[in-house]
Tab-separated table of C-alpha atoms in Angstrom:
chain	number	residue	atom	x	y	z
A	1	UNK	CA	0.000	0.000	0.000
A	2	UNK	CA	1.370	3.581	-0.981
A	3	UNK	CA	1.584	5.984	1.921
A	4	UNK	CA	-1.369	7.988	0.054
A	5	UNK	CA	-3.213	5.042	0.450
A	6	UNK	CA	-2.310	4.611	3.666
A	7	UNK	CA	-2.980	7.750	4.902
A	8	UNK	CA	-6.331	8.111	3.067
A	9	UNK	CA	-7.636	5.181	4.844
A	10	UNK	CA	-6.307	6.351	8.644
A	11	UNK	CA	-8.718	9.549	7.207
A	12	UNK	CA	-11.446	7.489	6.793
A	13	UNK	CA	-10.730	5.436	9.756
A	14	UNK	CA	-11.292	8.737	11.416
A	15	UNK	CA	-13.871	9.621	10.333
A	16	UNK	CA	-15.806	6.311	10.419
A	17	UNK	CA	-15.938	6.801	14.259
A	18	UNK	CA	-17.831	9.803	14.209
A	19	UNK	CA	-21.163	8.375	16.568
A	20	UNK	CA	-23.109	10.691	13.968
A	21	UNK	CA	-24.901	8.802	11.669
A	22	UNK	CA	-26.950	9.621	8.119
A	23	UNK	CA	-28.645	7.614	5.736
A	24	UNK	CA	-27.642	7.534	2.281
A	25	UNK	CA	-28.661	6.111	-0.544
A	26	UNK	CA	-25.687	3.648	-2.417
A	27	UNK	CA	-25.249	3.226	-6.566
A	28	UNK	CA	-27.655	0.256	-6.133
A	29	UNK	CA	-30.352	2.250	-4.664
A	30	UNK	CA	-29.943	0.635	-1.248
A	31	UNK	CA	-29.990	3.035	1.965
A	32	UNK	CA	-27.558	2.492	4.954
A	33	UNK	CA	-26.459	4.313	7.688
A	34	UNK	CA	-22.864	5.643	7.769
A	35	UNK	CA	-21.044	8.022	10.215
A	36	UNK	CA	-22.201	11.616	8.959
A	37	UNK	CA	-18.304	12.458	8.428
A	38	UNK	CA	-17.427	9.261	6.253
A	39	UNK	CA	-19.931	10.789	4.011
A	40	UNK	CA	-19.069	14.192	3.731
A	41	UNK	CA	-15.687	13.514	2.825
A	42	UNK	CA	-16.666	11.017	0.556
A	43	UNK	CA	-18.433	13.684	-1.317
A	44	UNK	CA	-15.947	16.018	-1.022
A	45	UNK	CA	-13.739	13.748	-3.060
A	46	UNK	CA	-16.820	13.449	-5.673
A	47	UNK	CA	-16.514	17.260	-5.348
A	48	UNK	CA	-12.922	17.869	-6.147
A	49	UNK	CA	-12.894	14.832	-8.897
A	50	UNK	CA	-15.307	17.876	-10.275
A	51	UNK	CA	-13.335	21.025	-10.173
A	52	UNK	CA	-9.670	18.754	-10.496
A	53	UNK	CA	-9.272	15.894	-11.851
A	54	UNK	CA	-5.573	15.905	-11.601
A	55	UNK	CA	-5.812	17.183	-8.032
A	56	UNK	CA	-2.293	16.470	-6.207
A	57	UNK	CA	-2.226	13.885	-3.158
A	58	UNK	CA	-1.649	16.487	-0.845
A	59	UNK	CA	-4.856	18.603	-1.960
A	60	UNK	CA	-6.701	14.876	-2.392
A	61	UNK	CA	-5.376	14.387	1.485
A	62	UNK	CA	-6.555	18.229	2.277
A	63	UNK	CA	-10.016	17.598	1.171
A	64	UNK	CA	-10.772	14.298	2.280
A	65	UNK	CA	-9.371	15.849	5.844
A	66	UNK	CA	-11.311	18.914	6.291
A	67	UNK	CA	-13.785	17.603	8.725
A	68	UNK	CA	-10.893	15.850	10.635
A	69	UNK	CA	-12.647	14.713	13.843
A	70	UNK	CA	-15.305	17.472	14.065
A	71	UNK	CA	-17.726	15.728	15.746
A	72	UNK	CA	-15.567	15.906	18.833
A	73	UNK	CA	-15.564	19.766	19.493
A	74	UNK	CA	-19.243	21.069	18.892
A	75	UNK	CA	-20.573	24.397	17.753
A	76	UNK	CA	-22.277	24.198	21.626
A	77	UNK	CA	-18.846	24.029	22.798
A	78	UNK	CA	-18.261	27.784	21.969
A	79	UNK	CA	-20.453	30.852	22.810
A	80	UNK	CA	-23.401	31.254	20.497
A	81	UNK	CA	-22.282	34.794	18.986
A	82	UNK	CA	-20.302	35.566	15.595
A	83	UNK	CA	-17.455	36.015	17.949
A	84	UNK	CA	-17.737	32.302	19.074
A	85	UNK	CA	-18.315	31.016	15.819
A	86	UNK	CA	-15.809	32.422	14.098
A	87	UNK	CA	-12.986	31.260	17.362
A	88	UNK	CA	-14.784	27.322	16.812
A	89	UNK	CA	-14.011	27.993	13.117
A	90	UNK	CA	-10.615	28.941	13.576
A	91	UNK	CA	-9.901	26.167	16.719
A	92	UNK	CA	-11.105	23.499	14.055
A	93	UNK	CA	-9.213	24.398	11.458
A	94	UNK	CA	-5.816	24.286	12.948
A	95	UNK	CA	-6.698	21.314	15.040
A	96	UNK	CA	-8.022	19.573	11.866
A	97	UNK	CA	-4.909	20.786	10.463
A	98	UNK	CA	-2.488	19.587	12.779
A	99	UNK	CA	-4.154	15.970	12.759
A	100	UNK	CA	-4.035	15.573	9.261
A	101	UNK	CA	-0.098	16.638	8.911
A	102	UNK	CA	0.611	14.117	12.243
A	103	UNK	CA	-1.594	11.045	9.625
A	104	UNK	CA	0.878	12.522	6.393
A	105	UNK	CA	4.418	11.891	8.471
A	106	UNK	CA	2.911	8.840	10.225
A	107	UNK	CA	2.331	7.311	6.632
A	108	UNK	CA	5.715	8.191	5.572
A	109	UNK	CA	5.315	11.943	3.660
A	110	UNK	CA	8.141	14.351	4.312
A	111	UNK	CA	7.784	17.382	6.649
A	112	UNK	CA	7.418	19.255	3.613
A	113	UNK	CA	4.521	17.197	2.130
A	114	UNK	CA	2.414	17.122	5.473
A	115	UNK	CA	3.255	20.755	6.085
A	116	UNK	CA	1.410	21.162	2.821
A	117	UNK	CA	-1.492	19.107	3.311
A	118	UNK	CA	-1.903	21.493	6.859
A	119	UNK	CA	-1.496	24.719	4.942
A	120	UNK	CA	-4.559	23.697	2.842
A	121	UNK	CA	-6.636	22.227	5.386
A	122	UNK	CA	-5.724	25.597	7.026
A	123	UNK	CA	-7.171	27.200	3.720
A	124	UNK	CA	-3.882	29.609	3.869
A	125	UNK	CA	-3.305	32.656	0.897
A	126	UNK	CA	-7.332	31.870	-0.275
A	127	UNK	CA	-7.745	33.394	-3.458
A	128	UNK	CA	-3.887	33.678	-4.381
A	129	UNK	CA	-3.319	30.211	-4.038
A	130	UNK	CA	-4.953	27.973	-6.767
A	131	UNK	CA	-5.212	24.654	-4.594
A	132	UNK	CA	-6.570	26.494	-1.432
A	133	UNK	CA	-9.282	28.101	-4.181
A	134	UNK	CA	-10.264	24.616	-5.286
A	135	UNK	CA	-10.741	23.230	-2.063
A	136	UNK	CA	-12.742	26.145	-0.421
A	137	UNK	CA	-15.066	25.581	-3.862
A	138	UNK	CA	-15.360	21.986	-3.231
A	139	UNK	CA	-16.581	22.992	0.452
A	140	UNK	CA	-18.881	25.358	-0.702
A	141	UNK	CA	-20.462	22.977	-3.755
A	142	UNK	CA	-20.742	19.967	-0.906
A	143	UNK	CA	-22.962	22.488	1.507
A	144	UNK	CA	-25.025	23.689	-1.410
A	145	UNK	CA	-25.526	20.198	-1.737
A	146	UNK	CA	-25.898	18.311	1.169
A	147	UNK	CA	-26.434	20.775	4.075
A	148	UNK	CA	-28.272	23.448	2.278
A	149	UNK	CA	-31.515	22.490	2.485
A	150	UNK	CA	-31.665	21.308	5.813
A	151	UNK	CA	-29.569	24.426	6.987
A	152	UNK	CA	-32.296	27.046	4.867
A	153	UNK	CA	-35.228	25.233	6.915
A	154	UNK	CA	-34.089	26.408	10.435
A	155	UNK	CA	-32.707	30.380	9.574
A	156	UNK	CA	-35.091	32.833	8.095
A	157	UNK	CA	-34.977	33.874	4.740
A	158	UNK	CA	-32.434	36.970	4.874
A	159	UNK	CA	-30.357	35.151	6.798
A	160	UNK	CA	-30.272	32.662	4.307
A	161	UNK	CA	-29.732	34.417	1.309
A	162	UNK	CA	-27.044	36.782	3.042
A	163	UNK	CA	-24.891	33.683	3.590
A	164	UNK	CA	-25.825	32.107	0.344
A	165	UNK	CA	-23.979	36.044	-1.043
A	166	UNK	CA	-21.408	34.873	1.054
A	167	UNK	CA	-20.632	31.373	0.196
A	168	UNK	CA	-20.787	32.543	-3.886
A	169	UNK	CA	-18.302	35.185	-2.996
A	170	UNK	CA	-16.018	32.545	-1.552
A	171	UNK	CA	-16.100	30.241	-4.724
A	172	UNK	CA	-13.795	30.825	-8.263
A	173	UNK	CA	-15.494	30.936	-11.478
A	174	UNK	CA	-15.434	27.087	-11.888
A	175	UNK	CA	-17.036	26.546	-8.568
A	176	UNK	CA	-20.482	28.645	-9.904
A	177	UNK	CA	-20.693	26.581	-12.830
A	178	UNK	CA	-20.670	23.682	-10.956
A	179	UNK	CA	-22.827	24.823	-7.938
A	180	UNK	CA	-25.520	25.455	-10.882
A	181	UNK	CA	-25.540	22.464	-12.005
A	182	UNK	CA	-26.788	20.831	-8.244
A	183	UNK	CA	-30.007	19.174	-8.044
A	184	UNK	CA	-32.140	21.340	-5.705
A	185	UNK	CA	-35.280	21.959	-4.702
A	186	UNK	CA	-37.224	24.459	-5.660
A	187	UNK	CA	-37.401	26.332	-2.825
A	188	UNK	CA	-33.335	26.342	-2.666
A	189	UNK	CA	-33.382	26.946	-6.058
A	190	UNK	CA	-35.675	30.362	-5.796
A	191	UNK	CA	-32.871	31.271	-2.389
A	192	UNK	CA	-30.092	30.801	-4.292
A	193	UNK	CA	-31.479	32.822	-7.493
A	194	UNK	CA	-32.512	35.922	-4.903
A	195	UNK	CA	-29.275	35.676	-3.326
A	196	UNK	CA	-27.319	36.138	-6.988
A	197	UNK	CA	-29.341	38.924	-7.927
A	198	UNK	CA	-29.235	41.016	-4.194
């Protein structure tokens, strides 16, 4: 086994101990329960396959590590203002970060390498850096299309559509034409139209 492989499966291994569970729906049309993070990187990889289909391992690595453990420091953990959000957003990221570099040397990558695969989990020089770009549009395109709808249900509507501005700000040009391509309802649909013309 290559030390990619290797260290995509202690990833997965990861994340298949989340206790958080979701039903999906497999290729056969059969629905099983897996651990909610198994599943969203799993899609994040169908993501990225997407926007880069000649992705590097250490932005493959990145993306199938960017919920690295989350299920063990919840949003509840942190005060419920913008102030505590945005410190839970920044604790995860460099714990998520450090985890997945620890996986990269423990699987054989250099320093370098792993010191890599942290930079992009960290989502450093966004914007300037064309790997960091691709993975912050993979993370937008899998919430547009698995935690959208759910998310829209609970927020009213300004709400919605002000971080629905925000999330399309985040993404390149790439990311759009993929995120309008996503099977939505209707609903979503009509908030994600208002949001592009507000």
């Amino acid at each position: 086994m290559s030390k990619f492989e290797r260290a995509l499966r202690a990833i997965d291994e990861a994340h298949a101990q989340d206790p958080n569970l979701v039903t999906v729906t497999d290729s056969n049309g059969v629905q099983k329960e897996v651990p909610y993070e198994l599943h969203y990187a799993q899609k994040m990889t169908k993501y990225l396959e997407q926007c880069d289909p000649a992705a590097s391992e250490a932005l493959q690595l990145a993306v199938r590590a960017q919920h690295l453990r989350r299920w063990e420091v919840p949003r509840s953990s942190y005060p419920q203002t913008k102030q505590g959000y945005f410190a839970w957003r920044t604790f995860l990221k460099n714990r998520q970060a450090e985890q997945a570099e620890k996986i990269c040397l423990d699987c054989g990558y250099s320093a370098e390498e792993a010191g890599r695969v942290a930079a992009l989990v960290r989502k450093e020089n966004l914007k300037k850096d064309h790997e960091t770009q691709t993975l912050e549009d993979v993370a937008c395109l899998v919430f547009l299309d698995d935690q959208f709808e759910e998310f829209e249900k609970a927020h009213d509507e300004e709400k919605i559509v002000s971080i629905l501005k925000k999330t399309w700000g985040k993404m390149s040009d790439r990311g759009h034409e993929l995120a309008l391509k996503i099977d939505m309802s209707d609903r979503a649909k009509a908030l994600v139209s208002k949001a592009l013309v507000a």
